[in-house]
C-alpha positions as a printed Julia matrix, in Angstrom:
770×3 Matrix{Float64}:
  12.28   86.88  -36.98
  12.82   90.59  -37.67
  16.35   91.93  -38.33
  16.4    94.16  -35.24
  15.34   91.27  -33.0
  18.03   89.08  -34.55
  20.71   91.71  -33.96
  19.54   92.22  -30.41
  19.68   88.55  -29.52
  23.18   88.24  -31.0
  24.26   91.28  -29.0
  22.98   89.86  -25.74
  24.64   86.51  -26.44
  27.96   88.28  -27.18
  27.64   90.46  -24.08
  26.75   87.62  -21.71
  29.39   85.29  -23.16
  32.26   87.72  -22.61
  31.02   88.73  -19.18
  30.76   85.04  -18.28
  34.37   84.36  -19.31
  35.66   87.19  -17.11
  33.51   86.25  -14.15
  34.66   82.64  -14.43
  38.27   83.68  -13.87
  37.3    85.61  -10.75
  35.19   82.78   -9.31
  37.84   80.14   -9.96
  40.46   82.3    -8.31
  38.39   82.45   -5.12
  38.06   78.69   -4.65
  40.85   78.46   -2.11
  38.67   80.23    0.43
  37.64   77.28    2.57
  35.49   79.36    4.94
  32.62   79.39    2.44
  30.17   76.53    2.12
  31.21   74.16   -0.66
  29.05   72.98   -3.54
  30.28   70.2    -5.85
  28.26   69.96   -9.07
  29.41   67.22  -11.42
  28.25   66.2   -14.87
  29.34   62.81  -16.18
  32.5    63.27  -18.21
  32.28   62.46  -21.93
  34.04   59.99  -24.15
  36.13   62.16  -26.54
  34.52   61.26  -29.85
  35.61   64.53  -31.42
  32.2    66.15  -31.75
  29.74   67.38  -29.17
  26.12   66.42  -29.63
  23.03   68.12  -28.26
  22.88   65.69  -25.33
  26.3    66.98  -24.22
  25.12   70.56  -24.54
  22.03   69.91  -22.46
  23.75   68.17  -19.56
  26.56   70.72  -19.37
  24.14   73.63  -19.63
  22.25   72.22  -16.65
  25.4    71.77  -14.55
  26.71   75.21  -15.55
  23.43   76.87  -14.56
  23.44   75.15  -11.17
  27.06   76.17  -10.69
  26.26   79.82  -11.47
  23.32   79.79   -9.08
  25.37   78.36   -6.22
  28.21   80.87   -6.8
  25.7    83.73   -6.7
  24.56   82.36   -3.34
  28.13   82.81   -2.11
  29.15   79.15   -2.21
  32.56   77.79   -3.13
  31.73   75.81   -6.27
  33.55   72.93   -7.92
  32.33   72.22  -11.48
  35.1    70.17  -13.16
  35.48   68.55  -16.55
  37.57   65.7   -17.94
  37.64   62.86  -20.45
  36.69   59.19  -20.26
  39.39   58.58  -22.82
  40.15   54.84  -22.94
  37.99   52.25  -24.67
  37.05   50.31  -27.77
  35.68   53.15  -29.94
  39.05   54.92  -30.07
  40.89   51.67  -30.79
  38.47   50.68  -33.54
  38.53   54.17  -35.07
  42.34   54.13  -35.03
  42.39   50.7   -36.71
  40.01   51.9   -39.44
  42.12   55.01  -40.12
  45.58   53.52  -39.59
  46.25   55.89  -36.68
  47.62   55.58  -33.17
  44.73   55.51  -30.63
  46.58   58.01  -28.44
  46.96   60.53  -31.27
  43.32   60.02  -32.28
  42.1    60.51  -28.72
  44.21   63.58  -27.98
  43.12   65.32  -31.19
  39.48   64.61  -30.31
  39.97   66.03  -26.82
  41.45   69.21  -28.25
  38.53   69.56  -30.66
  35.87   68.96  -28.0
  37.56   71.31  -25.53
  37.3    74.1   -28.11
  33.63   73.28  -28.66
  32.95   73.4   -24.93
  34.72   76.76  -24.72
  32.48   78.08  -27.47
  29.49   77.32  -25.24
  30.81   79.62  -22.52
  30.71   76.92  -19.85
  32.36   77.74  -16.53
  34.28   74.54  -15.9
  37.27   74.37  -13.57
  39.69   73.56  -16.38
  42.6    73.69  -13.94
  41.23   70.39  -12.56
  40.9    68.6   -15.91
  41.54   64.83  -15.84
  42.11   62.48  -18.76
  41.89   58.77  -18.01
  44.35   57.7   -20.75
  47.23   59.79  -19.37
  49.79   58.04  -17.13
  49.32   60.58  -14.34
  45.73   59.35  -14.05
  45.92   55.64  -14.8
  48.87   55.28  -12.41
  46.33   55.76   -9.64
  43.76   53.49  -11.29
  46.46   50.82  -11.08
  47.2    51.81   -7.48
  43.54   51.28   -6.55
  43.51   47.93   -8.35
  46.47   46.83   -6.24
  44.62   47.93   -3.11
  41.72   45.72   -4.18
  44.13   42.84   -4.88
  45.77   43.16   -1.47
  42.33   43.16    0.17
  41.42   39.93   -1.62
  38.84   41.69   -3.79
  40.66   41.39   -7.14
  41.2    37.85   -8.35
  41.71   35.81  -11.51
  39.88   32.66  -12.53
  38.77   30.74  -15.57
  35.23   31.57  -16.53
  32.74   31.18  -19.31
  32.55   34.7   -20.66
  30.62   36.67  -23.24
  32.84   37.03  -26.29
  32.24   39.67  -28.94
  33.49   38.11  -32.21
  33.64   41.49  -33.94
  35.39   43.58  -31.29
  37.35   40.48  -30.18
  36.93   41.16  -26.48
  35.07   40.03  -23.39
  31.78   41.7   -22.47
  30.27   41.94  -19.02
  26.74   40.49  -18.72
  25.26   43.96  -18.67
  26.93   44.73  -22.02
  24.85   42.06  -23.76
  21.33   43.04  -24.79
  18.15   41.0   -24.38
  18.59   39.37  -27.79
  22.1    38.17  -26.92
  23.94   40.77  -28.98
  26.88   43.03  -28.09
  25.85   46.46  -26.83
  28.41   48.1   -29.13
  29.05   45.99  -32.24
  25.61   44.37  -32.43
  27.18   40.97  -33.11
  25.68   37.79  -31.61
  27.69   37.07  -28.47
  29.56   33.76  -28.11
  30.45   31.86  -24.94
  34.16   31.33  -24.4
  36.24   29.92  -21.53
  39.05   32.31  -20.59
  41.11   33.22  -17.56
  39.8    36.59  -16.46
  40.22   39.23  -13.76
  37.28   39.95  -11.48
  36.57   42.4    -8.67
  34.57   40.89   -5.83
  31.8    43.48   -5.67
  29.5    40.81   -4.2
  31.27   41.33   -0.86
  29.73   44.8    -0.78
  26.25   43.87   -2.01
  24.45   44.21    1.34
  26.13   47.52    2.38
  25.42   48.96   -1.07
  21.8    47.84   -0.88
  21.29   49.15    2.66
  22.96   52.49    1.88
  20.28   53.29   -0.72
  18.12   54.32    2.25
  20.56   57.22    2.8
  19.96   58.56   -0.72
  16.52   60.18   -0.63
  17.26   62.33   -3.68
  17.99   59.47   -6.09
  14.53   59.54   -7.64
  13.73   56.56   -9.83
  17.31   55.24   -9.77
  17.25   53.77   -6.26
  14.83   51.07   -7.38
  17.02   50.29  -10.41
  20.06   49.92   -8.15
  18.1    47.76   -5.7
  16.84   45.51   -8.51
  20.34   45.19   -9.9
  21.73   44.07   -6.53
  18.79   41.85   -5.59
  17.64   40.48   -2.24
  20.76   39.86   -0.13
  19.41   36.88    1.79
  22.34   34.45    1.57
  26.09   34.22    1.26
  29.01   32.24   -0.1
  31.32   29.99    1.9
  34.8    29.1     0.64
  35.69   25.44    0.12
  39.04   23.75   -0.45
  38.54   21.21   -3.2
  40.1    17.78   -2.81
  40.4    14.7    -5.03
  41.54   11.36   -3.65
  42.04   13.14   -0.34
  44.61   15.57   -1.75
  44.29   19.36   -1.98
  43.77   20.24   -5.65
  44.74   23.87   -5.28
  41.22   24.96   -6.17
  39.14   27.11   -3.8
  35.44   27.15   -4.63
  32.81   29.54   -3.28
  29.38   27.93   -2.81
  26.14   29.76   -2.02
  23.42   29.11    0.52
  20.3    30.98    1.58
  20.58   29.37    5.04
  24.05   30.24    6.35
  22.87   29.66    9.94
  22.44   25.95    9.1
  25.73   25.53    7.25
  27.04   22.97    9.77
  24.31   20.65    8.46
  25.56   20.65    4.85
  25.35   17.3     3.04
  26.99   18.19   -0.28
  28.14   20.93   -2.64
  26.44   20.93   -6.05
  27.81   22.38   -9.31
  26.15   22.78  -12.72
  27.28   20.69  -15.71
  28.38   23.98  -17.32
  30.69   24.83  -14.39
  34.2    25.94  -15.32
  35.73   23.01  -13.37
  34.27   20.6   -15.94
  35.46   22.56  -18.98
  38.66   24.41  -18.13
  42.19   23.46  -17.15
  41.37   22.56  -13.54
  43.02   19.55  -11.91
  39.5    18.4   -10.98
  38.24   18.18  -14.55
  39.07   14.53  -15.14
  37.51   13.31  -11.88
  34.35   15.35  -12.44
  33.87   14.26  -16.05
  34.42   10.64  -15.06
  31.43   10.85  -12.69
  29.15   12.92  -14.96
  25.85   11.32  -15.97
  23.92   13.76  -18.14
  20.4    14.47  -16.89
  21.09   12.88  -13.48
  22.46   14.1   -10.16
  25.98   12.64  -10.27
  27.96   11.9    -7.12
  31.7    12.43   -7.66
  34.94   11.47   -5.93
  35.71   15.15   -5.43
  35.12   16.59   -1.96
  34.76   20.14   -0.64
  36.2    21.17    2.74
  34.24   24.12    4.18
  36.91   26.54    5.42
  34.5    27.92    8.02
  33.01   24.75    9.52
  35.98   22.47    8.93
  33.59   19.8     7.62
  34.11   17.95    4.34
  31.26   16.98    2.0
  31.07   15.33   -1.44
  30.64   17.27   -4.66
  27.57   16.52   -6.78
  27.11   17.48  -10.44
  23.51   18.64  -10.66
  20.93   17.3   -13.08
  19.74   20.89  -13.52
  20.97   23.23  -16.21
  20.65   26.27  -13.95
  20.2    27.33  -10.34
  18.55   30.51   -9.07
  19.85   33.68  -10.65
  23.45   33.42  -11.85
  24.55   30.76   -9.37
  26.6    27.79  -10.57
  27.59   26.37   -7.15
  25.31   25.81   -4.14
  25.5    24.12   -0.74
  22.94   21.39   -0.13
  21.5    21.67    3.42
  18.72   19.07    3.85
  17.23   20.56    7.05
  16.58   23.89    5.36
  15.25   22.54    2.04
  13.01   19.59    1.17
  14.55   19.47   -2.28
  18.06   19.25   -0.8
  16.9    16.47    1.53
  15.4    14.46   -1.34
  18.59   14.76   -3.39
  20.8    13.72   -0.45
  18.57   10.71    0.26
  18.54    9.65   -3.37
  22.35    9.59   -3.4
  22.62    7.85   -0.01
  24.29   10.84    1.66
  24.16   11.46    5.41
  24.12   14.76    7.25
  24.19   16.13   10.78
  21.01   17.52   12.33
  21.59   21.17   13.27
  18.08   22.51   13.96
  15.9    21.86   17.01
  12.24   22.94   17.06
  11.15   24.35   20.43
   7.67   24.06   21.95
   6.75   27.55   20.79
   7.62   26.64   17.18
  10.9    28.55   17.04
  14.11   26.82   16.01
  17.5    26.87   17.7
  20.86   25.51   16.59
  22.4    22.24   17.73
  25.67   20.52   16.7
  26.96   23.86   15.43
  30.05   24.49   17.56
  30.01   27.88   19.31
  26.68   28.79   17.69
  24.77   25.96   19.37
  21.83   27.3    21.39
  21.32   30.42   19.29
  18.04   31.06   17.53
  18.1    30.84   13.73
  17.85   34.64   13.45
  20.73   35.16   15.89
  22.83   32.5    14.2
  22.22   34.0    10.74
  24.0    37.18   11.87
  26.67   35.6    14.07
  27.65   32.87   11.57
  28.02   35.29    8.66
  29.94   37.79   10.79
  32.34   35.12   12.06
  32.84   33.78    8.52
  33.82   37.27    7.37
  36.26   37.61   10.26
  37.86   34.27    9.34
  38.05   35.25    5.66
  35.93   32.21    4.8
  33.02   34.01    3.08
  29.89   35.19    4.85
  29.28   38.38    2.86
  25.55   38.75    2.3
  24.61   38.94   -1.36
  21.91   37.85   -3.79
  21.6    34.95   -6.2
  21.43   37.32   -9.17
  24.54   39.45   -8.58
  27.89   38.42  -10.01
  31.38   39.78   -9.46
  32.62   42.53  -11.76
  34.46   41.13  -14.78
  37.07   43.75  -15.71
  39.41   41.95  -18.16
  39.44   43.21  -21.73
  41.59   41.67  -24.46
  42.22   44.99  -26.17
  45.01   47.54  -26.33
  43.53   50.92  -25.52
  42.92   50.61  -21.78
  44.64   50.76  -18.39
  47.18   47.9   -18.13
  46.43   45.57  -15.22
  49.47   46.01  -12.89
  50.17   42.31  -12.29
  53.28   40.26  -13.05
  52.94   36.5   -13.53
  55.82   34.53  -12.01
  56.27   30.76  -12.31
  57.43   30.58   -8.69
  55.33   33.28   -6.97
  52.15   33.31   -9.05
  50.44   36.68   -9.72
  52.37   39.53   -8.04
  51.24   43.19   -7.97
  53.66   45.76   -9.33
  55.02   47.83   -6.38
  53.65   51.35   -6.08
  57.08   52.89   -6.67
  57.15   51.2   -10.11
  53.74   52.51  -11.15
  52.46   53.36  -13.63
  52.85   50.29  -15.77
  52.98   52.27  -18.98
  50.94   51.28  -22.0
  53.61   50.4   -24.59
  53.53   51.27  -28.25
  52.67   48.31  -30.46
  53.64   48.02  -34.13
  50.08   47.65  -35.42
  46.53   46.98  -34.31
  44.2    44.61  -36.1
  41.38   44.17  -33.58
  41.61   40.4   -34.1
  42.98   37.53  -32.07
  44.68   37.73  -28.66
  45.5    40.84  -26.68
  47.71   43.23  -28.71
  49.96   43.64  -25.65
  51.25   40.1   -26.22
  53.13   41.46  -29.26
  55.1    44.0   -27.18
  57.83   41.49  -26.35
  60.26   43.87  -24.61
  57.45   45.18  -22.43
  56.0    41.72  -21.79
  59.18   40.17  -20.36
  60.08   41.49  -16.93
  61.46   40.62  -13.51
  59.3    39.34  -10.68
  59.11   42.08   -8.02
  59.15   39.42   -5.29
  61.77   36.75   -6.22
  63.55   38.72   -8.97
  63.16   35.77  -11.34
  61.91   35.92  -14.94
  58.24   36.79  -15.31
  55.66   38.22  -17.74
  53.28   41.11  -17.42
  49.51   40.73  -17.52
  48.33   41.52  -21.07
  44.65   42.21  -20.35
  43.59   45.81  -19.88
  40.85   47.09  -17.59
  37.24   47.75  -18.44
  36.81   51.52  -18.8
  34.21   51.45  -16.02
  37.18   51.05  -13.65
  38.59   54.38  -14.83
  35.26   56.14  -14.26
  34.6    54.49  -10.9
  36.8    57.0    -9.05
  37.28   60.09  -11.25
  35.06   62.21   -8.99
  37.72   61.78   -6.27
  40.59   62.81   -8.56
  38.87   66.1    -9.4
  39.3    67.12   -5.76
  43.11   66.83   -6.01
  44.09   66.38   -9.68
  47.75   67.41   -9.51
  48.7    65.11   -6.62
  51.79   63.05   -7.55
  52.03   61.13   -4.25
  48.59   59.5    -3.99
  45.28   59.38   -5.88
  43.99   62.25   -3.73
  44.61   63.82   -0.36
  41.98   62.75    2.15
  41.51   66.29    3.49
  40.74   67.63    0.01
  38.39   64.76   -0.83
  36.62   65.15    2.51
  36.22   68.89    1.9
  34.46   68.45   -1.44
  32.78   65.06   -1.11
  30.13   63.91   -1.46
  29.15   65.38   -4.82
  26.15   67.62   -4.13
  24.51   67.12   -7.54
  25.55   64.47  -10.06
  24.07   64.88  -13.54
  24.02   62.32  -16.31
  22.06   59.98  -18.52
  19.8    57.15  -17.41
  21.9    54.66  -19.39
  24.45   54.88  -16.57
  21.91   54.47  -13.76
  22.93   50.87  -13.08
  26.46   49.9   -14.07
  28.48   53.09  -13.65
  26.68   54.21  -10.52
  26.97   50.76   -8.94
  30.7    50.54   -9.64
  31.31   54.11   -8.47
  29.4    53.44   -5.25
  31.36   50.23   -4.7
  34.71   51.98   -5.15
  33.68   54.77   -2.78
  32.64   52.26   -0.1
  35.97   50.48   -0.55
  37.96   53.71   -0.24
  36.08   54.49    2.97
  37.01   51.07    4.38
  40.64   51.72    3.41
  40.63   54.97    5.41
  41.07   57.08    2.26
  37.87   59.13    2.7
  35.2    59.8     5.32
  32.03   59.33    3.26
  30.76   56.02    1.92
  28.3    57.32   -0.66
  29.85   59.5    -3.38
  26.76   61.3    -4.74
  24.19   63.05   -2.54
  21.7    64.06   -5.23
  21.22   62.52   -8.64
  19.71   64.36  -11.61
  19.03   62.05  -14.55
  18.48   64.27  -17.56
  16.21   63.27  -20.41
  17.19   62.76  -24.02
  16.98   65.23  -26.87
  15.07   63.46  -29.62
  14.8    64.29  -33.27
  12.27   63.21  -35.87
  13.09   60.1   -37.86
  11.62   59.08  -41.2
  11.65   55.38  -42.07
  10.53   53.31  -45.02
   7.98   50.92  -43.41
   8.81   47.98  -45.68
  12.6    48.01  -45.11
  13.08   49.98  -41.9
  15.56   52.24  -43.72
  16.12   55.69  -42.19
  15.98   58.51  -44.76
  17.86   61.79  -44.91
  15.87   65.03  -44.99
  16.85   65.68  -48.62
  15.22   62.38  -49.63
  11.83   63.45  -48.25
   9.06   65.58  -49.75
   7.54   67.83  -47.06
   5.27   69.81  -49.39
   2.09   67.86  -48.64
   0.11   67.31  -45.44
   2.26   64.23  -44.66
   5.96   63.67  -45.47
   6.52   61.15  -48.28
   9.54   59.55  -49.93
  10.71   61.87  -52.69
  11.56   59.19  -55.27
   8.66   56.77  -54.8
   5.95   58.89  -53.19
   5.6    56.19  -50.53
   4.34   56.99  -47.04
   6.87   57.11  -44.23
   6.9    56.03  -40.62
   7.56   59.16  -38.53
   8.81   58.82  -34.95
  10.84   60.69  -32.34
  14.08   58.93  -31.4
  17.39   59.65  -29.72
  19.53   61.75  -32.03
  21.91   59.61  -34.06
  23.94   59.94  -37.24
  22.72   56.55  -38.41
  19.1    57.68  -38.07
  19.75   61.02  -39.82
  18.0    62.93  -37.03
  21.03   64.46  -35.38
  21.64   68.13  -34.84
  25.08   69.76  -34.77
  25.31   72.13  -31.78
  27.61   74.42  -33.76
  24.92   74.92  -36.4
  22.34   75.75  -33.73
  24.84   78.1   -32.09
  25.47   79.94  -35.34
  21.77   80.18  -36.14
  20.4    81.26  -32.77
  23.31   82.33  -30.58
  24.73   80.93  -27.39
  22.24   82.11  -24.8
  19.19   81.4   -26.92
  20.29   77.8   -27.23
  21.05   77.5   -23.5
  17.75   79.12  -22.49
  15.84   76.85  -24.83
  17.41   73.71  -23.36
  16.49   74.87  -19.86
  12.99   76.03  -20.77
  11.75   73.38  -23.2
  11.22   70.66  -20.57
  12.12   69.79  -16.97
  15.66   68.37  -16.85
  14.62   64.74  -16.37
  12.17   64.76  -19.3
  12.91   64.29  -22.99
  12.98   67.23  -25.4
  11.45   66.67  -28.82
  13.45   69.09  -30.98
  11.19   70.9   -33.42
  12.03   74.58  -33.75
   8.91   75.35  -35.82
   6.4    74.48  -33.13
   8.51   74.56  -30.01
   9.81   77.06  -27.49
  12.54   78.87  -29.43
  10.28   81.67  -30.75
   9.12   82.36  -27.19
  12.71   82.39  -25.93
  13.68   84.87  -28.66
  10.77   87.17  -27.75
  11.72   87.04  -24.07
  15.35   87.86  -24.9
  14.25   90.79  -27.05
  12.17   92.2   -24.17
  15.09   91.72  -21.78
  17.48   93.42  -24.18
  15.1    96.34  -24.57
  14.85   96.74  -20.79
  18.62   96.6   -20.34
  19.13   99.07  -23.17
  16.75  101.57  -21.54
  18.45  101.12  -18.18
  21.89  101.72  -19.64
  20.63  104.79  -21.49
  19.23  106.21  -18.26
  22.46  105.59  -16.38
  24.61  107.08  -19.13
  22.49  110.24  -19.38
  23.7   113.7   -18.33
  21.86  113.59  -15.02
  22.39  111.14  -12.17
  19.07  109.55  -11.18
  17.92  111.03   -7.87
  15.16  109.15   -5.99
  14.33  112.24   -3.92
  12.84  114.06   -6.91
  10.24  111.31   -7.51
   6.64  112.18   -6.71
   4.43  109.97   -4.54
   3.04  107.93   -7.43
   6.5   107.38   -8.93
   7.89  106.3    -5.56
   5.03  103.81   -5.24
   5.79  102.39   -8.66
   9.52  102.17   -7.85
   8.69  100.29   -4.65
   6.54   97.81   -6.61
   9.45   97.21   -8.99
  11.78   96.63   -6.04
   9.32   94.21   -4.4
   8.78   92.37   -7.69
  12.53   91.98   -8.05
  12.81   90.49   -4.58
   9.81   88.24   -5.24
  11.37   87.01   -8.49
  14.67   86.23   -6.74
  12.83   84.39   -3.97
  10.86   82.36   -6.5
  14.03   81.43   -8.39
  15.58   80.26   -5.11
  12.54   78.18   -4.27
  12.46   76.59   -7.73
  16.16   75.73   -7.57
  15.83   74.28   -4.09
  12.83   72.13   -5.01
  13.74   71.39   -8.63
  15.06   67.92   -7.85
  12.21   67.17   -5.45
   9.08   68.51   -7.17
   7.89   69.28  -10.65
   5.51   72.22  -10.9
   2.79   70.85  -13.16
   0.72   73.42  -15.2
  -0.96   74.87  -17.15
  -4.96   73.16  -18.35
  -8.78   72.24  -18.52
 -10.02   71.93  -22.09
  -6.73   73.49  -23.26
  -7.07   76.55  -20.99
  -4.49   77.27  -18.28
  -6.07   77.11  -14.82
  -3.15   76.93  -12.35
  -0.27   74.74  -11.17
   0.31   71.91   -8.69
   3.58   70.58   -7.21
   4.13   66.89   -7.93
   6.98   64.75   -6.52
   9.57   64.3    -9.24
   9.77   60.53   -8.92
   6.19   60.22  -10.24
   6.31   63.1   -12.72
   6.14   60.77  -15.73
   3.45   58.5   -14.3
   0.21   59.75  -15.87
  -2.03   57.96  -13.36
  -0.11   59.24  -10.33
   0.01   62.82  -11.63
  -3.72   62.73  -12.33
  -4.48   61.48   -8.81
  -2.27   64.1    -7.16
  -3.76   66.95   -9.2
  -7.35   65.8    -8.56
  -6.7    65.55   -4.8
  -5.02   68.97   -4.59
  -7.0    72.03   -3.43
  -6.92   73.37   -6.99
  -8.13   70.06   -8.43
 -10.93   69.71   -5.87
 -12.12   73.24   -6.57
 -12.08   73.03  -10.37
 -12.65   69.37  -11.21
 -14.53   67.62   -8.4
 -17.94   68.46   -9.89
 -17.02   67.79  -13.52
 -16.99   64.68  -15.7
 -13.45   64.01  -16.93
 -13.39   62.41  -20.38
  -9.61   62.18  -20.69
  -6.37   63.38  -19.04
  -3.36   63.97  -21.3
   0.15   64.11  -19.81
   2.63   66.01  -22.0
   5.74   63.93  -22.85
   7.89   67.06  -23.07
   6.78   69.51  -20.41
   5.3    69.43  -16.93
   1.76   69.85  -18.2
  -1.45   67.85  -17.82
  -4.58   68.7   -19.78
  -8.01   67.55  -18.56
 -10.72   67.25  -21.2
 -14.11   67.62  -19.48
 -17.74   68.02  -20.4
 -18.69   71.68  -20.47
């Protein structure tokens, strides 16, 4: 790059950066004007690791650009930023360095905030939230108590995934396909512990149905639907008895035929069920009846809270039921398998289904539901069960409740006090937050570190005023991030999590931008919490995010030794030949593109890129190199940066000429132009309007369509709009292009040898016989 071009591009970056900072202050000062149409653009807030990576820069550049565009359209824009600041990485880093996790986290936040400022991003910093500060986690605790009061937060013994390295419980989704921890990589163990859960299964059907109201969640709707599963059955609560006495245990059992629940013959549990392995009062009776490999009839009975009918408990010969179920209701009239099992054990049941002459079935011996068709009864039985708080919430066999307990220090304390007389009691709102105490040292081993904070642990029961102890588990960080989008709308509120009028003004988020790794867990939990807040009368909208933009990765080249899989640093590689080789041995290397990572030595420091190319060059490159949802393969030698620099140089030259003309001794006077000059001026004016119109169209359709270029035998021939949800499906793109007017005109008479879809840009190249 020539010296003059370099100077010019640094000048334009400097000019735009300082203009942007001034304009930001003006725009943010205008946000109290509620008469303008609102636009809430939100990028997923980062974990404060201390250093930004290129993925951060890309997602925040996208959100900043959208925010600028909407402000220029006259909208009132909210583009906030905060920190997902609790969690294991900070605790582990603090343990390794002998530091306090709070000090470590706050220093990282300060460092990353400076880095974000250096990128000239127009965030509403006056709305900053930090999840590890008491003024935020007070309201996380408040929402937990709301869930507890609604019967949606509960504690039970459960077989859990235990990470032996991080010494904490992992949710199922935090264990990979090979049975290893998503963070430490250690093989996960099974451990029986008393844990806190949130009953998200009660919201499975509403969350599944509401996906139909999210037309702009391309590609992610199916992931959410698959995660939830087919909501074709429900749980019913049962009071467990032994020798005719209430054991104090309430067990939820699942059936796919809730309309026939009055015809239940038994409740079946797996041999691995917690009741056979934990501290339950039923354990002895169940183990006494257990016959491995056989269906074992026990002396334990289950009273269905809804039907009022009592049936025996059977320990199944199976090792697993459908999905994640461990307890099912046996209804012989709805299942041949259930009928065979009941007969083999000599169990009786009541007939509840009558087949009519036309082949339809109606209910009999089913109390108030007798005479209803099966379809009618399915709805009426489940609805009545919900009203009686006996179950009845439609869910799938594969979905489990949200396990939120973590046996670590650096997290939101669960605001529960355990009293010998009253049981678990929520801390009253006026006593929140339950502050995270200082502990003498952290080892990352053994029980929860909060057990060592003796003065904090011992407390008074809020209900009976007797001696009690605080809960020592902390919350999964997904709880913190399940509601942060609400807090941004009212971040300084000291009386409640947010004022409904403010949340209703800004919500739902118009565009939510983040990585695909959060397309299931985080989005599911955030949607659940939003639905819950709507049911609590805290907000008007159920769904929190109107449009979802899942940005692609930025990948760097990796160089691995094929025999060992070792990743090499650039200085250990010889690039002088046609193929890169290992410098010491001369051995060939395996070259791939992978997500940037320090461990793979393919990372890129944004500050280095910023110093080399300037702020706006970097931002323009990230926007130009590929559509937002596609990956960028970072290779400055062959990629788009030279083109971006040339475009900036032309723009700078044009602006320089314009400024020179305006600063000249004479004021430009259109009346002195001749006819030809006036015609040229009109063309320039029309081209400007056309360009603005095109930019508007592209922004409006950017999340709906990809404009696919640019080729036949490597020559650009035109462009075709393709729905974004199929933009990475080579077969679908090929079909759409071939069936378009352009494709019919240029390709219908030609023999296509191959169609190549670019992995980085919206481009498809057809190789044809000439």
